[in-house]
Amino acid sequence: MAGKEIKVAGEENITSVLHEDRLFKPSEAFSSQAHVKSRQDYDRLYRKAEKDPEGFWGELAKDLHWFKPWEKVLQWKAPFAKWFVGGSINVSYNCLDRHLKTWRKNKAAIIWESEQGESRTLTFQTLHREVCKFANVLKDQGLKKGDRVVIYMPMIPELSIAMLACARIGATHSIIFGGFSASAIKDRINDAEAKLVVTADGGFRKGSVVTLKDKVDEALKETPSVERMIVVQRTQSPVTMQENRDFWWHDLMSTASADCKATPLNSEHPLFILYTSGTTGKPKGVVHTTAGYLLGTTVTSKWIFDLKDTDTYWCTADIGWITGHSYIIYGILSNGVTSLMYEGVPTYPHPGRFWEIVEKYRVNIFYTAPTAIRALTKFGEKWPKKYDLSSLRLLGTVGEPINPEAWMWYHRVIGKEQCPIVDTWWQTETGGIMITPLPGAIPTKPGSATLPFPGIAIDVVNREGKPVPADVGGYLVVKRPWPSMIRTVWRNPDRYKLTYWSDIPGVYFTGDGARRDKDGYVWVMGRVDDVINVSGHRLGTMEVESALVSHSKVAEAAVVGRPDEIKGTGIAAFVTLEGGQKPTEAFKKTLKAHVSKEIGAIARPDDIRFTDFLPKTRSGKIMRRLLRDIAAGRESVGDITTLEDYTVLAKLRQEDDA
Ligand code: 7RM
């Protein structure tokens, strides 16, 4: 953490939110029907969990289906946790089979809406059948418990079927978001040493076809571990099938048996690996295991989204991110609740698409990202006003801090001032939501994720781990293990220890800065490390820098975030060129395309500036803080006494004026 300046990074946030003192209480009507009905109920739960965390989680875990109960709730050899030691359980069984024994068997588990407006409904029973069949397909392909399966798919039901089928037989899935490039796929497959890839010919995005299998083909040139690829036909795009390696989903499924018992798995069996950006160029394989993750996502889903059997719940995230894993599939289905899955984006074919879907399915609970809200705000109130949104009873946000203006718009225009908003703070690594209002119990303040979930011990501390006073910024940490926590970085326990449990003594460090106000409400200020959050997706600045310098004409690159009205943060790159390469506009385009190819379009820099020198300290560290100020067009910069060559700053500014 050396050299990271929390104060500078957070100051504007602190001052801007300090003016926010509006308080929104849930209505009596909402509270009286909620799972957690009052502040007193919350306090009681919170205190109970503080007194006896293991007792608290152990009691809740009894609501899951176990093949064999656990012997010990927690085994903690810091920083390595094992939850529900000795237990035997299956996530797919909990999400599917146990509902088949109830009236829910013919209830919609997944309602899928395509970009073009087609619809498919899978009941718990039909989803179960498809999952069993695909689990048998995987077995027939030689997949065994513990083998890794990479899934690179569009948002179609087969994606959910594939992940639940992996969970059913104990194959560990690693889903790669469909926007990533061949090179990103290759790195992830190789790190996970996956044996099999599930993909599709392509997917639809804003009316055009995005090809997917060709990217996997490209990646597979350098992935010795992969033996098989299974391809869903979605777009009818032309593909080349390699004999004995590539198989069509529909061919294999047509002969697969629908009879497949869920494999009893050890509580700590790895359910999935999800790669996430860190401060180095190499993404980390975040490992989540079976029982604790299931418990965490199940309980948070139920209390935070106040799930009821009559609800239609919609989370707009892509399943390729943790939000989709936890709150489209696992946490929602395990509660037996109907989860809507949408293939497309918010603004296609028109900016009323989300609200059209809310009306079509009478959605009750709607969970999205601040970046989507900001984008939709731009198109004006006329779009939501065209549709009947009266079915909505609860709204949520995730992924980044929500600015109070966007919060108010969401509250007024979408929620009609009737729906509580849950601003949920969490991370890929936490598995489930950590800081959030419980909607019937906690009055909200626009821009604050409010209070920790019961059983979650958070604090805001200084570098030495000492709590800071109210309204002072510090580092957001978690003081105790929790069931859905990251267990390790895949095959790299040292990196796990170093990244999360080393900077601040004795606690899990989130990488975020935060402050608590006098009511104990948490205001998350954003990352304090070299990670930027673009549209709610984490990107390591190093990753983008590595992609830039991998171009033969680039000598050096520094990447920083800068404010962006819609995306929250845009990507600004400062690039020095190899001799002979001219700093032209055309070359900027080339470099942007190069980064898209190396990582994916989400990492494409918004601005590129060519410069002869980067501002460095005497020890050679790039002073990103200065670059952040310049990228944001800020006049004053902070302390520059460590800057090696002052003239660099003036030169960078001149670039700006040019
Ligand atoms: C779920 C997810 C995690 C990072 C996290 C924060 C930021 C997420 C909020 C938020 C303020 C929120 N996983 N973040 N939620 N900041 N308020 N409600 O996003 O691993 O992709 O990102 O996102 O910086 O550390 S993630």
XYZ file of C-alpha atoms and ligand atoms in Angstrom:
684
model
C 0.000 0.000 0.000
C 3.051 2.165 0.119
C 2.591 5.396 -1.729
C -1.198 5.254 -1.974
C -2.828 8.447 -0.873
C -6.193 7.766 0.628
C -6.754 11.382 1.561
C -6.290 12.709 -1.920
C -8.303 9.920 -3.461
C -11.203 10.433 -1.118
C -11.323 14.089 -0.232
C -13.766 15.281 -2.856
C -16.046 12.409 -2.013
C -15.964 13.239 1.628
C -16.845 16.853 1.080
C -19.535 16.116 -1.476
C -21.341 13.551 0.611
C -21.016 15.440 3.855
C -23.827 17.679 2.659
C -26.068 14.687 2.292
C -28.291 14.490 5.340
C -31.600 13.367 3.851
C -33.015 10.276 5.508
C -35.549 7.966 3.869
C -37.521 5.666 6.110
C -39.167 2.533 4.750
C -42.942 2.783 4.754
C -44.934 1.109 7.467
C -46.503 -1.060 4.767
C -43.097 -2.289 3.613
C -41.635 -2.817 7.070
C -44.573 -4.736 8.436
C -44.282 -7.402 5.739
C -40.461 -7.542 5.645
C -38.274 -10.391 6.916
C -36.471 -7.891 9.140
C -39.011 -5.301 10.260
C -37.295 -2.690 12.361
C -34.036 -1.181 13.534
C -34.555 -3.075 16.781
C -34.847 -6.366 14.868
C -31.654 -5.536 13.004
C -29.836 -4.587 16.196
C -30.951 -7.808 17.833
C -29.657 -9.892 14.919
C -26.451 -7.906 14.773
C -25.753 -8.258 18.493
C -26.584 -11.958 18.468
C -24.073 -12.486 15.665
C -21.433 -10.423 17.456
C -21.839 -12.433 20.635
C -21.612 -15.796 18.949
C -20.790 -15.623 15.237
C -20.488 -19.360 14.817
C -23.784 -19.989 16.581
C -25.441 -17.359 14.392
C -24.223 -18.819 11.090
C -24.666 -22.390 12.285
C -28.314 -21.810 13.046
C -28.949 -20.266 9.636
C -27.121 -23.112 7.903
C -29.720 -25.550 9.202
C -32.147 -24.192 6.603
C -29.974 -25.605 3.812
C -30.121 -29.199 2.667
C -27.178 -31.256 3.912
C -26.257 -34.806 2.959
C -24.235 -34.903 6.142
C -24.193 -32.186 8.816
C -20.997 -30.373 9.736
C -18.944 -31.074 12.816
C -17.456 -27.631 13.320
C -18.820 -24.327 12.022
C -15.468 -22.592 11.577
C -11.869 -23.600 11.524
C -9.780 -20.442 11.367
C -6.057 -20.642 10.821
C -5.584 -17.044 9.832
C -5.913 -16.082 7.084
C -7.307 -19.431 5.933
C -10.877 -20.328 6.820
C -12.835 -23.543 6.597
C -16.567 -23.311 7.182
C -18.870 -26.163 8.148
C -16.019 -28.580 8.486
C -16.980 -32.199 7.923
C -20.278 -31.327 6.233
C -21.429 -32.705 2.925
C -23.673 -30.643 0.653
C -24.424 -29.764 -2.984
C -25.266 -26.307 -4.327
C -27.234 -27.592 -7.319
C -29.319 -29.769 -4.997
C -30.089 -26.754 -2.853
C -31.016 -24.590 -5.832
C -33.117 -27.214 -7.592
C -33.897 -30.623 -6.094
C -35.138 -29.434 -2.760
C -37.782 -27.265 -4.431
C -39.034 -30.212 -6.480
C -40.395 -31.768 -3.335
C -42.622 -28.733 -2.819
C -45.346 -26.889 -4.726
C -42.546 -24.925 -6.401
C -41.724 -27.724 -8.797
C -43.697 -26.034 -11.585
C -42.841 -22.505 -10.511
C -40.658 -20.428 -12.840
C -37.047 -20.647 -11.728
C -35.622 -18.640 -14.608
C -37.557 -16.385 -16.907
C -35.304 -15.442 -19.772
C -35.873 -12.495 -22.059
C -33.813 -12.113 -25.216
C -32.631 -8.842 -26.614
C -35.201 -9.166 -29.391
C -38.013 -9.813 -26.933
C -38.380 -13.579 -27.111
C -39.013 -15.309 -23.849
C -38.240 -18.701 -22.326
C -39.333 -19.955 -18.958
C -37.632 -22.767 -17.104
C -39.482 -24.069 -14.101
C -37.530 -25.586 -11.250
C -38.443 -28.945 -12.713
C -37.440 -28.235 -16.307
C -34.272 -26.458 -15.216
C -33.453 -29.447 -13.038
C -33.903 -31.763 -16.020
C -31.626 -29.696 -18.264
C -29.015 -29.433 -15.529
C -29.073 -33.199 -14.952
C -28.690 -33.813 -18.670
C -25.782 -31.447 -19.016
C -24.165 -32.876 -15.901
C -24.293 -36.262 -17.647
C -22.811 -34.708 -20.779
C -19.914 -33.394 -18.717
C -19.391 -36.805 -17.131
C -19.483 -38.454 -20.561
C -16.755 -36.076 -21.661
C -14.599 -37.416 -18.864
C -15.100 -34.584 -16.393
C -14.479 -35.522 -12.781
C -15.022 -33.857 -9.453
C -12.451 -31.086 -9.051
C -11.794 -30.632 -12.788
C -12.119 -27.055 -14.045
C -14.587 -25.982 -16.706
C -14.304 -22.590 -18.360
C -17.603 -21.057 -19.452
C -17.543 -18.253 -22.024
C -21.101 -17.555 -23.022
C -23.707 -14.924 -23.720
C -26.568 -14.370 -21.282
C -28.689 -17.326 -22.323
C -30.284 -20.057 -20.169
C -27.599 -22.556 -21.220
C -25.112 -20.509 -19.216
C -27.099 -21.110 -16.025
C -27.570 -24.751 -16.944
C -23.829 -25.183 -17.461
C -22.873 -23.624 -14.136
C -25.447 -25.583 -12.150
C -24.372 -28.780 -13.930
C -20.777 -28.157 -12.875
C -21.930 -27.566 -9.313
C -23.920 -30.792 -9.483
C -20.914 -33.013 -10.192
C -18.311 -30.971 -8.341
C -16.553 -29.607 -11.410
C -15.233 -26.149 -10.583
C -16.477 -23.547 -13.035
C -14.681 -20.443 -14.119
C -16.931 -18.092 -16.038
C -15.289 -15.550 -18.293
C -17.356 -12.506 -19.181
C -18.291 -12.576 -22.888
C -16.582 -9.228 -23.494
C -13.095 -10.536 -22.825
C -10.609 -11.130 -25.628
C -8.897 -14.325 -26.791
C -5.764 -13.368 -24.941
C -7.654 -12.868 -21.653
C -9.389 -16.230 -22.167
C -6.068 -17.939 -22.768
C -4.525 -16.567 -19.570
C -7.510 -17.617 -17.476
C -7.749 -21.103 -18.988
C -4.064 -21.659 -18.401
C -4.132 -20.402 -14.850
C -7.117 -22.605 -14.026
C -5.806 -25.496 -16.170
C -9.312 -26.075 -17.450
C -10.097 -29.346 -19.198
C -13.233 -28.248 -20.974
C -14.689 -25.027 -22.357
C -18.385 -24.334 -22.820
C -19.132 -21.557 -25.271
C -21.572 -20.496 -28.006
C -21.176 -19.646 -31.652
C -21.987 -16.086 -30.668
C -24.315 -13.795 -28.811
C -26.458 -10.786 -29.590
C -25.458 -7.347 -28.448
C -27.232 -4.191 -29.535
C -28.688 -5.932 -32.533
C -25.457 -7.318 -33.891
C -23.790 -10.625 -33.489
C -20.738 -10.906 -31.273
C -18.814 -14.030 -32.168
C -17.509 -16.095 -29.285
C -16.287 -19.480 -30.474
C -13.651 -17.903 -32.733
C -12.146 -16.197 -29.679
C -11.977 -19.531 -27.878
C -10.426 -21.128 -30.993
C -7.753 -18.463 -30.904
C -7.138 -18.955 -27.187
C -7.006 -22.734 -27.520
C -3.908 -22.524 -29.706
C -1.983 -22.066 -26.482
C -3.953 -23.896 -23.815
C -2.570 -27.415 -23.462
C -4.976 -28.399 -20.690
C -8.165 -28.128 -22.766
C -9.434 -31.398 -24.219
C -12.987 -30.537 -25.230
C -15.190 -27.657 -26.230
C -18.979 -27.696 -26.166
C -20.723 -25.116 -28.334
C -24.259 -23.790 -27.996
C -25.836 -22.679 -31.235
C -27.252 -19.254 -30.545
C -26.628 -16.967 -33.528
C -26.084 -19.476 -36.364
C -22.791 -17.706 -37.049
C -20.461 -19.813 -39.139
C -17.966 -21.722 -36.997
C -15.320 -24.330 -37.615
C -15.720 -27.405 -35.493
C -12.504 -29.262 -34.806
C -13.087 -32.978 -34.944
C -12.837 -34.870 -31.654
C -12.416 -31.606 -29.794
C -15.533 -29.538 -30.493
C -19.099 -30.766 -29.992
C -22.470 -29.125 -30.383
C -24.451 -28.701 -27.188
C -27.678 -29.824 -28.865
C -26.104 -33.006 -30.225
C -24.748 -34.082 -26.872
C -27.917 -33.103 -25.016
C -30.178 -34.998 -27.407
C -28.948 -38.333 -26.123
C -28.102 -37.412 -22.530
C -29.949 -39.061 -19.680
C -31.970 -36.779 -17.409
C -31.071 -38.872 -14.439
C -28.142 -37.541 -12.444
C -27.922 -37.497 -8.681
C -26.232 -34.480 -7.138
C -22.795 -35.468 -5.848
C -22.390 -34.944 -2.095
C -19.450 -32.577 -1.779
C -17.258 -31.514 1.047
C -18.280 -28.104 2.426
C -14.974 -26.647 1.281
C -15.060 -28.112 -2.215
C -14.218 -25.312 -4.708
C -17.469 -24.273 -6.377
C -15.935 -21.750 -8.723
C -12.966 -19.603 -9.603
C -13.699 -16.088 -10.790
C -10.876 -13.958 -12.127
C -10.723 -10.387 -10.948
C -8.351 -7.510 -11.474
C -5.718 -6.682 -8.964
C -2.917 -4.184 -8.758
C -0.604 -6.279 -10.925
C -1.015 -7.144 -14.570
C -2.168 -10.665 -13.797
C -5.788 -11.229 -12.724
C -6.358 -13.230 -9.549
C -8.400 -16.413 -9.495
C -10.733 -15.796 -6.575
C -11.762 -19.162 -5.137
C -15.193 -19.674 -3.594
C -16.181 -22.942 -2.003
C -19.440 -24.755 -1.531
C -21.238 -24.497 1.814
C -20.163 -21.096 3.105
C -20.755 -19.389 -0.230
C -24.187 -20.968 -0.533
C -25.125 -19.930 2.982
C -23.866 -16.375 2.531
C -25.647 -15.793 -0.755
C -28.849 -17.482 0.423
C -29.234 -15.491 3.626
C -28.208 -12.142 2.140
C -30.610 -12.653 -0.789
C -33.479 -13.394 1.522
C -33.037 -10.511 3.965
C -31.661 -7.803 1.691
C -34.009 -8.384 -1.248
C -36.735 -9.351 1.193
C -37.495 -12.328 -1.033
C -40.981 -13.792 -0.964
C -42.360 -16.724 -2.893
C -44.577 -14.431 -4.933
C -41.706 -12.227 -6.125
C -40.307 -11.812 -9.582
C -36.748 -10.703 -9.010
C -34.489 -9.147 -11.628
C -30.782 -8.467 -11.394
C -29.486 -6.865 -14.596
C -25.846 -7.905 -14.140
C -24.047 -10.288 -16.466
C -23.465 -13.736 -14.982
C -19.823 -13.318 -16.011
C -19.381 -11.058 -12.966
C -19.755 -12.029 -9.326
C -23.085 -10.207 -9.052
C -24.597 -12.569 -11.606
C -23.160 -15.648 -9.899
C -24.445 -14.717 -6.454
C -27.609 -12.759 -7.187
C -28.998 -14.083 -10.456
C -28.328 -17.734 -9.830
C -27.129 -19.173 -6.543
C -28.627 -16.970 -3.820
C -31.943 -16.477 -5.602
C -32.635 -20.031 -6.777
C -31.634 -21.496 -3.457
C -34.457 -19.397 -1.980
C -36.826 -20.877 -4.553
C -37.505 -17.462 -6.057
C -38.088 -16.624 -9.726
C -35.049 -14.979 -11.274
C -35.360 -12.985 -14.472
C -32.392 -13.192 -16.791
C -31.998 -10.630 -19.567
C -29.720 -11.076 -22.539
C -29.289 -7.445 -23.508
C -28.161 -3.987 -22.450
C -30.224 -1.133 -20.907
C -30.479 1.073 -23.976
C -31.182 -1.268 -26.878
C -33.359 -1.224 -28.934
C -34.527 1.830 -26.973
C -33.792 3.466 -23.610
C -37.066 2.169 -22.191
C -36.041 -1.475 -22.532
C -35.517 -2.114 -18.807
C -38.865 -0.574 -17.912
C -40.605 -2.432 -20.709
C -39.352 -5.679 -19.176
C -40.398 -4.607 -15.667
C -43.894 -4.038 -17.031
C -43.948 -7.239 -19.101
C -43.120 -9.528 -16.187
C -44.465 -7.373 -13.350
C -41.013 -7.326 -11.759
C -41.102 -6.726 -8.005
C -37.437 -6.418 -7.097
C -34.950 -4.714 -9.382
C -31.164 -4.722 -8.822
C -28.831 -2.787 -11.111
C -25.659 -0.691 -11.266
C -25.305 3.070 -10.753
C -23.706 3.332 -14.190
C -26.909 1.988 -15.788
C -29.020 4.415 -13.771
C -26.831 7.359 -14.815
C -26.978 6.292 -18.456
C -30.768 6.025 -18.354
C -31.173 9.321 -16.516
C -29.668 11.000 -19.570
C -32.556 9.908 -21.777
C -35.050 11.589 -19.511
C -38.127 10.647 -17.557
C -40.235 10.111 -20.639
C -38.925 6.577 -21.072
C -39.798 5.164 -17.657
C -43.076 7.098 -17.800
C -44.212 5.075 -20.805
C -44.392 1.914 -18.718
C -46.280 0.635 -15.724
C -43.706 0.261 -12.966
C -46.229 -0.178 -10.174
C -45.190 -3.793 -9.559
C -41.829 -2.642 -8.179
C -41.519 -2.820 -4.415
C -37.766 -2.786 -3.849
C -34.757 -1.378 -5.733
C -31.070 -2.097 -5.365
C -27.680 -0.909 -6.588
C -24.245 -2.469 -6.698
C -20.804 -2.008 -8.170
C -19.719 1.483 -7.226
C -20.737 4.404 -5.083
C -23.995 5.924 -6.281
C -24.059 9.687 -6.463
C -26.982 11.234 -4.571
C -28.466 12.728 -7.779
C -28.698 9.311 -9.438
C -30.050 7.865 -6.192
C -32.783 10.497 -6.065
C -33.746 9.871 -9.689
C -33.965 6.133 -9.041
C -36.037 6.782 -5.937
C -38.412 9.280 -7.544
C -38.722 8.249 -11.187
C -38.407 4.469 -10.897
C -39.499 3.790 -7.322
C -42.192 6.505 -7.330
C -40.973 7.313 -3.820
C -42.508 4.040 -2.652
C -39.603 1.593 -2.876
C -36.726 1.275 -0.447
C -33.323 1.323 -2.173
C -30.650 -1.100 -1.012
C -27.191 0.240 -1.883
C -25.156 -2.942 -1.487
C -21.404 -2.866 -0.957
C -19.432 -6.031 -1.605
C -16.710 -7.540 -3.789
C -15.866 -10.574 -5.885
C -13.797 -11.662 -2.908
C -16.558 -11.288 -0.332
C -18.861 -13.565 -2.343
C -21.950 -11.856 -0.971
C -23.212 -8.485 0.183
C -21.441 -7.093 3.258
C -22.717 -3.562 3.830
C -26.321 -2.731 2.999
C -29.562 -1.540 4.434
C -32.073 -4.234 5.341
C -34.943 -2.621 3.483
C -37.682 -2.868 6.097
C -35.427 -1.926 8.970
C -32.843 0.681 8.068
C -33.600 4.247 6.955
C -31.412 5.107 3.982
C -29.255 8.106 3.097
C -28.615 8.659 -0.629
C -25.044 7.572 -1.361
C -24.453 5.458 1.744
C -24.435 1.658 1.837
C -25.461 2.183 5.492
C -24.666 -0.648 7.928
C -22.941 -4.034 7.973
C -25.018 -7.148 7.402
C -25.512 -9.086 10.671
C -22.523 -11.354 11.247
C -20.183 -9.142 9.226
C -17.581 -7.321 11.307
C -16.376 -4.289 9.412
C -14.334 -1.325 10.538
C -12.715 1.800 9.150
C -9.111 2.014 10.290
C -5.790 3.707 9.697
C -2.671 2.026 8.363
C -1.885 0.601 11.793
C -5.306 -0.967 12.034
C -6.625 1.517 14.615
C -10.245 2.604 14.144
C -10.570 6.194 12.964
C -13.127 8.573 14.495
C -16.504 9.338 12.879
C -16.346 11.351 9.665
C -12.665 10.667 9.138
C -11.637 8.676 6.081
C -9.757 5.415 6.491
C -9.380 1.918 5.111
C -12.387 -0.363 4.988
C -11.548 -3.712 6.586
C -13.295 -6.875 7.756
C -12.251 -8.083 11.176
C -13.570 -11.645 11.242
C -13.955 -14.428 8.702
C -17.412 -14.779 7.131
C -18.938 -17.795 5.377
C -18.870 -16.563 1.757
C -15.350 -15.138 1.928
C -12.652 -15.836 -0.653
C -10.708 -18.911 0.450
C -7.533 -18.329 -1.515
C -6.211 -17.126 -4.832
C -6.236 -20.147 -7.123
C -2.963 -22.019 -6.669
C -1.440 -18.954 -5.075
C -2.042 -18.836 -1.321
C 0.864 -16.428 -0.918
C -0.791 -13.903 -3.154
C -4.009 -14.334 -1.160
C -2.163 -13.585 2.038
C -0.217 -10.717 0.585
C -3.102 -9.004 -1.174
C -5.732 -9.182 1.520
C -4.151 -9.928 4.873
C -0.831 -8.117 4.949
C -1.261 -4.363 4.544
C -3.136 -3.873 7.782
C -2.400 -6.123 10.747
C -4.881 -8.890 11.551
C -7.734 -7.929 9.241
C -8.990 -8.442 5.684
C -8.260 -5.298 3.676
C -10.842 -4.528 1.007
C -8.783 -2.046 -1.000
C -11.512 0.551 -0.484
C -11.437 3.790 1.433
C -14.464 4.703 3.520
C -15.701 6.791 6.382
C -18.437 6.271 8.916
C -20.694 9.141 9.900
C -21.908 9.863 13.401
C -24.797 7.406 12.933
C -22.359 4.664 12.004
C -23.404 4.743 8.344
C -20.656 3.735 5.935
C -19.772 5.954 2.970
C -17.524 4.064 0.588
C -15.134 6.422 -1.183
C -13.702 4.058 -3.772
C -10.442 2.236 -4.304
C -7.250 3.346 -2.647
C -5.010 1.103 -4.741
C -4.215 1.006 -8.438
C -7.518 -0.506 -9.354
C -10.107 1.530 -11.206
C -13.808 0.877 -11.332
C -15.261 1.387 -14.796
C -19.038 0.993 -14.999
C -18.918 -1.097 -11.863
C -16.237 -3.409 -13.210
C -12.829 -3.606 -11.684
C -9.779 -3.162 -13.842
C -6.195 -3.093 -12.719
C -4.384 -0.082 -14.150
C -1.402 -2.427 -14.505
C -3.414 -4.730 -16.737
C -4.161 -1.927 -19.149
C -0.559 -0.718 -18.946
C 0.757 -4.193 -19.753
C -1.556 -4.330 -22.749
C -0.291 -0.950 -23.965
C 3.395 -1.731 -23.611
C 2.882 -5.058 -25.347
C 2.615 -2.954 -28.515
C 6.070 -2.780 -30.069
C 5.922 0.997 -30.563
C 5.106 1.794 -26.949
C 7.964 2.412 -24.545
C 6.117 3.119 -21.346
C 2.562 3.631 -20.207
C 0.752 4.846 -17.119
C -2.978 4.431 -16.744
C -5.248 6.255 -14.333
C -8.943 6.738 -13.797
C -10.629 10.054 -14.416
C -14.208 11.112 -13.692
C -16.747 10.127 -16.314
C -20.336 11.264 -16.126
C -21.828 7.910 -17.100
C -19.231 5.257 -16.440
C -18.220 6.769 -13.111
C -14.607 6.394 -14.113
C -13.030 6.645 -17.535
C -9.609 5.325 -18.472
C -6.842 7.796 -19.265
C -3.525 6.497 -20.583
C -0.238 8.395 -20.698
C 2.041 6.823 -23.245
C 5.652 7.351 -24.259
C 6.559 6.086 -27.689
C 9.506 4.214 -29.118
C 11.727 6.284 -31.377
C 10.378 6.427 -34.878
C 6.708 6.267 -33.957
C 4.888 9.562 -34.501
C 2.326 10.680 -31.901
C -0.603 10.803 -34.303
C -4.354 10.586 -33.830
C -4.327 7.487 -36.000
C -1.883 5.826 -33.640
C -4.151 6.619 -30.692
C -6.870 4.681 -32.486
C -4.476 1.827 -33.127
C -3.575 1.657 -29.451
C -7.202 1.719 -28.324
C -7.940 -1.178 -30.658
C -4.846 -2.955 -29.399
C -6.038 -2.805 -25.786
C -9.501 -4.028 -26.846
C -7.845 -6.973 -28.482
C -5.565 -7.733 -25.540
C -8.134 -7.466 -22.753
C -11.538 -6.616 -24.147
C -13.524 -3.525 -25.041
C -14.200 -2.689 -21.393
C -10.524 -1.833 -20.909
C -10.291 0.402 -23.981
C -8.785 3.754 -22.921
C -11.069 6.772 -23.294
C -8.139 9.185 -23.634
C -4.609 8.578 -24.756
C -1.959 11.242 -24.312
C 1.482 10.958 -25.757
C 4.240 12.381 -23.656
C 8.020 12.317 -23.744
C 8.295 11.651 -20.015
C 6.164 10.320 -17.224
C 6.306 12.069 -13.846
C 8.360 9.896 -11.525
C 9.694 9.962 -8.031
C 13.403 9.793 -7.445
C 13.079 6.086 -6.853
C 11.415 5.740 -10.233
C 7.790 5.245 -9.215
C 5.263 6.799 -11.508
C 3.349 9.489 -9.648
C -0.145 8.470 -10.571
C -1.678 11.027 -8.293
C -0.333 13.771 -10.541
C -1.543 11.970 -13.611
C -4.970 11.611 -12.038
C -5.111 15.355 -11.478
C -4.027 16.078 -15.020
C -6.416 13.530 -16.518
C -9.275 15.038 -14.546
C -8.272 18.537 -15.668
C -7.702 19.622 -12.078
C -5.662 22.751 -11.654
C -4.089 22.245 -8.283
C -2.043 19.200 -7.573
C -0.988 17.977 -4.174
C 2.465 17.483 -2.801
C 5.040 17.288 -5.607
C 8.174 17.448 -3.488
C 9.087 13.888 -4.425
C 8.840 14.620 -8.133
C 12.170 14.037 -9.792
C 11.822 16.451 -12.677
C 9.419 19.335 -12.215
C 9.449 20.307 -15.864
C 7.613 17.081 -16.712
C 4.499 18.413 -15.043
C 4.542 21.598 -17.085
C 5.089 19.598 -20.259
C 2.171 17.302 -19.523
C -0.022 20.333 -18.950
C 1.055 21.822 -22.274
C -0.007 18.580 -23.932
C -3.359 19.167 -22.333
C -3.740 22.635 -23.816
C -2.623 21.533 -27.240
C -20.050 -6.657 -6.428
C -18.861 -6.038 -7.104
C -15.845 -4.501 -5.956
C -15.562 -3.041 -5.754
C -15.530 -2.635 -4.311
C -15.883 -1.165 -4.398
C -16.912 -1.120 -5.510
C -19.115 -2.277 -5.128
C -20.252 -0.730 -4.103
C -18.945 -0.241 -4.354
C -19.480 1.747 -3.319
C -21.174 0.134 -3.425
N -17.714 -6.756 -7.056
N -18.277 -1.230 -5.003
N -20.307 -1.988 -4.604
N -18.570 0.995 -3.961
N -20.740 1.356 -3.066
N -22.438 -0.238 -3.166
O -18.968 -4.976 -7.641
O -15.302 -7.171 -7.228
O -16.432 -6.282 -9.168
O -15.998 -4.828 -7.331
O -16.618 -2.252 -6.335
O -14.759 -0.430 -4.766
O -14.263 -2.883 -3.754
S -16.316 -6.301 -7.734
